[in-house]
Tab-separated table of C-alpha atoms in Angstrom:
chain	number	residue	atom	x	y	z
A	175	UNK	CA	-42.226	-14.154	42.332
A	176	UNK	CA	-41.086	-10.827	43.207
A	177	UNK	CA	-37.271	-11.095	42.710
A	178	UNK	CA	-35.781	-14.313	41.307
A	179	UNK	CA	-32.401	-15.197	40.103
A	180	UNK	CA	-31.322	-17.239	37.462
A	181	UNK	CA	-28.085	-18.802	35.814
A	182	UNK	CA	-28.169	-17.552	31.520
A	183	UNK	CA	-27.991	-19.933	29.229
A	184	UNK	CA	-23.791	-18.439	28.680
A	185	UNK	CA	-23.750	-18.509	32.673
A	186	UNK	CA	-24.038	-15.211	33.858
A	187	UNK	CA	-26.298	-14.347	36.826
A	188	UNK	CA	-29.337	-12.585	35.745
A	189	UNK	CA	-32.282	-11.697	37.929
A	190	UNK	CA	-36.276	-11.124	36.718
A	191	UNK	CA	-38.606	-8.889	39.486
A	192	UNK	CA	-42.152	-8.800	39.055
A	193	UNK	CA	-42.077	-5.315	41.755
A	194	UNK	CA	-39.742	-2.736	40.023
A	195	UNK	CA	-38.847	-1.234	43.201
A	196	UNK	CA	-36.643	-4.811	43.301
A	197	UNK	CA	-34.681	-4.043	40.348
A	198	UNK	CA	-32.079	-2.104	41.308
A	199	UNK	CA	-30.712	-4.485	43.877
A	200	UNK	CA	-31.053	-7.085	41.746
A	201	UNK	CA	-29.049	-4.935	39.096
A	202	UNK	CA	-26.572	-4.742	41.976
A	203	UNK	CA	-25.984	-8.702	43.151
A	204	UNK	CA	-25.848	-9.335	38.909
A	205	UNK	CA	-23.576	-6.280	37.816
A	206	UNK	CA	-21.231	-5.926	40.631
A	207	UNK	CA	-21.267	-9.229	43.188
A	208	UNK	CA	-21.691	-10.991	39.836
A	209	UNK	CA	-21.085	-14.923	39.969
A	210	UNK	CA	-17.774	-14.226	42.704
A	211	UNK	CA	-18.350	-16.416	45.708
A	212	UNK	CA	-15.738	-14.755	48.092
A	213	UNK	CA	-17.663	-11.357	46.824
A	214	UNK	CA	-20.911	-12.702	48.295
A	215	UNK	CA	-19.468	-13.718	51.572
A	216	UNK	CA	-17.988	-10.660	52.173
A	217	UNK	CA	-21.298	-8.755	51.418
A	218	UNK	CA	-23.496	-11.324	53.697
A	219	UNK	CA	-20.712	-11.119	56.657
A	220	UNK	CA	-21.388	-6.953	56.284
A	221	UNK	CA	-24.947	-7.366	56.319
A	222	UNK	CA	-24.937	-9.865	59.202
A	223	UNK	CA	-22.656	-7.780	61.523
A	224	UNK	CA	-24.523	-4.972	60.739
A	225	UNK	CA	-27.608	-6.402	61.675
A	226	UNK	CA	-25.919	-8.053	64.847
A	227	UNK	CA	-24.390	-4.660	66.002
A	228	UNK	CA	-20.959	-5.763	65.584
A	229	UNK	CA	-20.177	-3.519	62.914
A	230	UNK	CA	-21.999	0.452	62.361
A	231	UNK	CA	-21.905	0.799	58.889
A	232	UNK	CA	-20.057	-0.213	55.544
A	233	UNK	CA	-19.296	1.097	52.225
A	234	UNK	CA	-18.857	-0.752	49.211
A	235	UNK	CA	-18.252	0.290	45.216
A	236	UNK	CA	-17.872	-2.068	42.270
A	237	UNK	CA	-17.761	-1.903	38.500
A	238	UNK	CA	-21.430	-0.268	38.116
A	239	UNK	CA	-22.744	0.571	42.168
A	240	UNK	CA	-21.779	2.022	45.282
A	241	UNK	CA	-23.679	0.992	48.412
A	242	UNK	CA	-23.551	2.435	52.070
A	243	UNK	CA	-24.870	-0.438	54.263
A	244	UNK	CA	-25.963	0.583	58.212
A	245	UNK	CA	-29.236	-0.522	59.970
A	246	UNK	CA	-31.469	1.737	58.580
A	247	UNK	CA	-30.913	0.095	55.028
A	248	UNK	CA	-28.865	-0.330	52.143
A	249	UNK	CA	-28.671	2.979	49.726
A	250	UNK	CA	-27.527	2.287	46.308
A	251	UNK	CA	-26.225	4.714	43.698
A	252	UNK	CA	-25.545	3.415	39.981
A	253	UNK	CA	-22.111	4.836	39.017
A	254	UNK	CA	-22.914	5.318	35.596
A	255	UNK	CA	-26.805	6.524	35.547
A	256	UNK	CA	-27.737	8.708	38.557
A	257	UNK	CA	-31.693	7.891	37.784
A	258	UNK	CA	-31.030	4.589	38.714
A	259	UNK	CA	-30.755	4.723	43.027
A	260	UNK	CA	-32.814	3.311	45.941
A	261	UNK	CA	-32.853	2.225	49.527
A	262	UNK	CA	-33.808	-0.684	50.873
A	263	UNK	CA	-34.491	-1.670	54.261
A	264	UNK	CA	-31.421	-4.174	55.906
A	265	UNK	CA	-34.073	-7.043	56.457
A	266	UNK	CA	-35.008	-7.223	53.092
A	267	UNK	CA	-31.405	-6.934	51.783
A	268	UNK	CA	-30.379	-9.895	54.025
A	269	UNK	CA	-33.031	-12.037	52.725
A	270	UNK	CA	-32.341	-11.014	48.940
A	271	UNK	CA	-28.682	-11.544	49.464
A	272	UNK	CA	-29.114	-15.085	51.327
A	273	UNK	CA	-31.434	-15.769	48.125
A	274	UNK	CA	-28.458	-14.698	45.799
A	275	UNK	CA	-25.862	-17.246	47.715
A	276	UNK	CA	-27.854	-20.105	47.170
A	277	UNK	CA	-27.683	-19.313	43.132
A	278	UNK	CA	-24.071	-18.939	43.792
A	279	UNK	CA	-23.571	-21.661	45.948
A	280	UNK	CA	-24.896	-24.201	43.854
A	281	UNK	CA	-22.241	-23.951	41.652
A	282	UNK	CA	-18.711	-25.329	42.099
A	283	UNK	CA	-16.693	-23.526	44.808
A	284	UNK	CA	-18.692	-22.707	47.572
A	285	UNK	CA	-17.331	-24.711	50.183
A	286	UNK	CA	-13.641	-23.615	48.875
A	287	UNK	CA	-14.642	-20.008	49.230
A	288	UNK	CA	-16.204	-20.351	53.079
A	289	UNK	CA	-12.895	-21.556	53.823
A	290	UNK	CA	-10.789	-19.235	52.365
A	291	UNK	CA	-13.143	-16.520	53.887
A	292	UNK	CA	-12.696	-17.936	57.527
A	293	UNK	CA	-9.373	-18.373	57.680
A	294	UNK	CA	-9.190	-14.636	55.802
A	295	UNK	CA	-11.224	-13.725	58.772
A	296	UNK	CA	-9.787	-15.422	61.706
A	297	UNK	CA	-13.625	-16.417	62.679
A	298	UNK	CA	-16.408	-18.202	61.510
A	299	UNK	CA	-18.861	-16.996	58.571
A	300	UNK	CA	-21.618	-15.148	60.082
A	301	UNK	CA	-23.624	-16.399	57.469
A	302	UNK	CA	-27.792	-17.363	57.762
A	303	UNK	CA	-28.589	-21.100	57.362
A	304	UNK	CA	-28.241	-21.873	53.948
C-alpha cells in the first residue's frame, strides 16, 4: 500500500500512505474534496481535460489547499502551514483521484451526482472507467 483511503468509523474520509511524499495529496482529497461527490467530479473532469489538451491549466482553493493543475503536475500549497507543499506529476494525480472516487462512489449518491454534473456541463463526464 502506498496511499489508501478509508471511510472512519464517524464517516469521514481518511487516507493512510506508507511513502510520505503521498501525504499531502492525500491531506488534500480528505481536507478539502472531503466526502462531496459533485467536488470529485469536478476535480477528475479538470484533471482529464487537462490531460486530454482540452483545457491548459486550472486553479482550485478549498478550506485548507490551493492547487494549480496543468500537465506538468499538480502543485499544492496548504493554506494554513506553508511547510506542508508538493508537486505531483498529472499521471499520478489522475490515478490517486480515480482511487478517491471509488471511496466516494460507493456510497449513496454517485449516480445522482454524474447526472447533475452532465447536465451542469452540457456534456458527458470525462471520467476514467470506474
Amino acid at each position: 500500500m502506498l496511499l489508501e483511503f478509508y471511510w472512519s468509523v464517524n464517516g469521514t474520509a481518511k487516507y493512510r500512505t506508507t511513502d510520505r511524499r503521498l501525504a499531502c495529496l492525500g491531506m488534500w482529497l480528505t481536507d478539502d474534496i472531503q466526502s462531496v461527490h459533485d467536488s470529485c467530479l469536478d476535480l477528475l473532469a479538470d484533471l482529464e481535460d487537462i490531460a486530454a489538451g482540452r483545457k491548459v491549466s486550472e486553479s482550485w482553493e478549498g478550506n485548507a489547499w490551493a492547487a494549480e493543475l496543468s500537465a506538468e503536475g499538480v502543485d499544492l500549497q496548504c493554506l494554513w502551514r506553508d511547510v506542508l507543499s508538493a508537486h505531483y506529476p498529472l499521471g499520478e494525480t489522475r490515478r490517486v483521484v480515480a482511487q478517491y472516487w471509488r471511496l466516494l462512489a460507493a456510497k449513496p449518491g454517485r449516480d445522482p451526482a454524474i447526472t447533475r454534473w452532465e447536465e451542469r456541463n452540457c456534456r458527458p463526464h470525462p471520467r476514467p472507467s470506474f
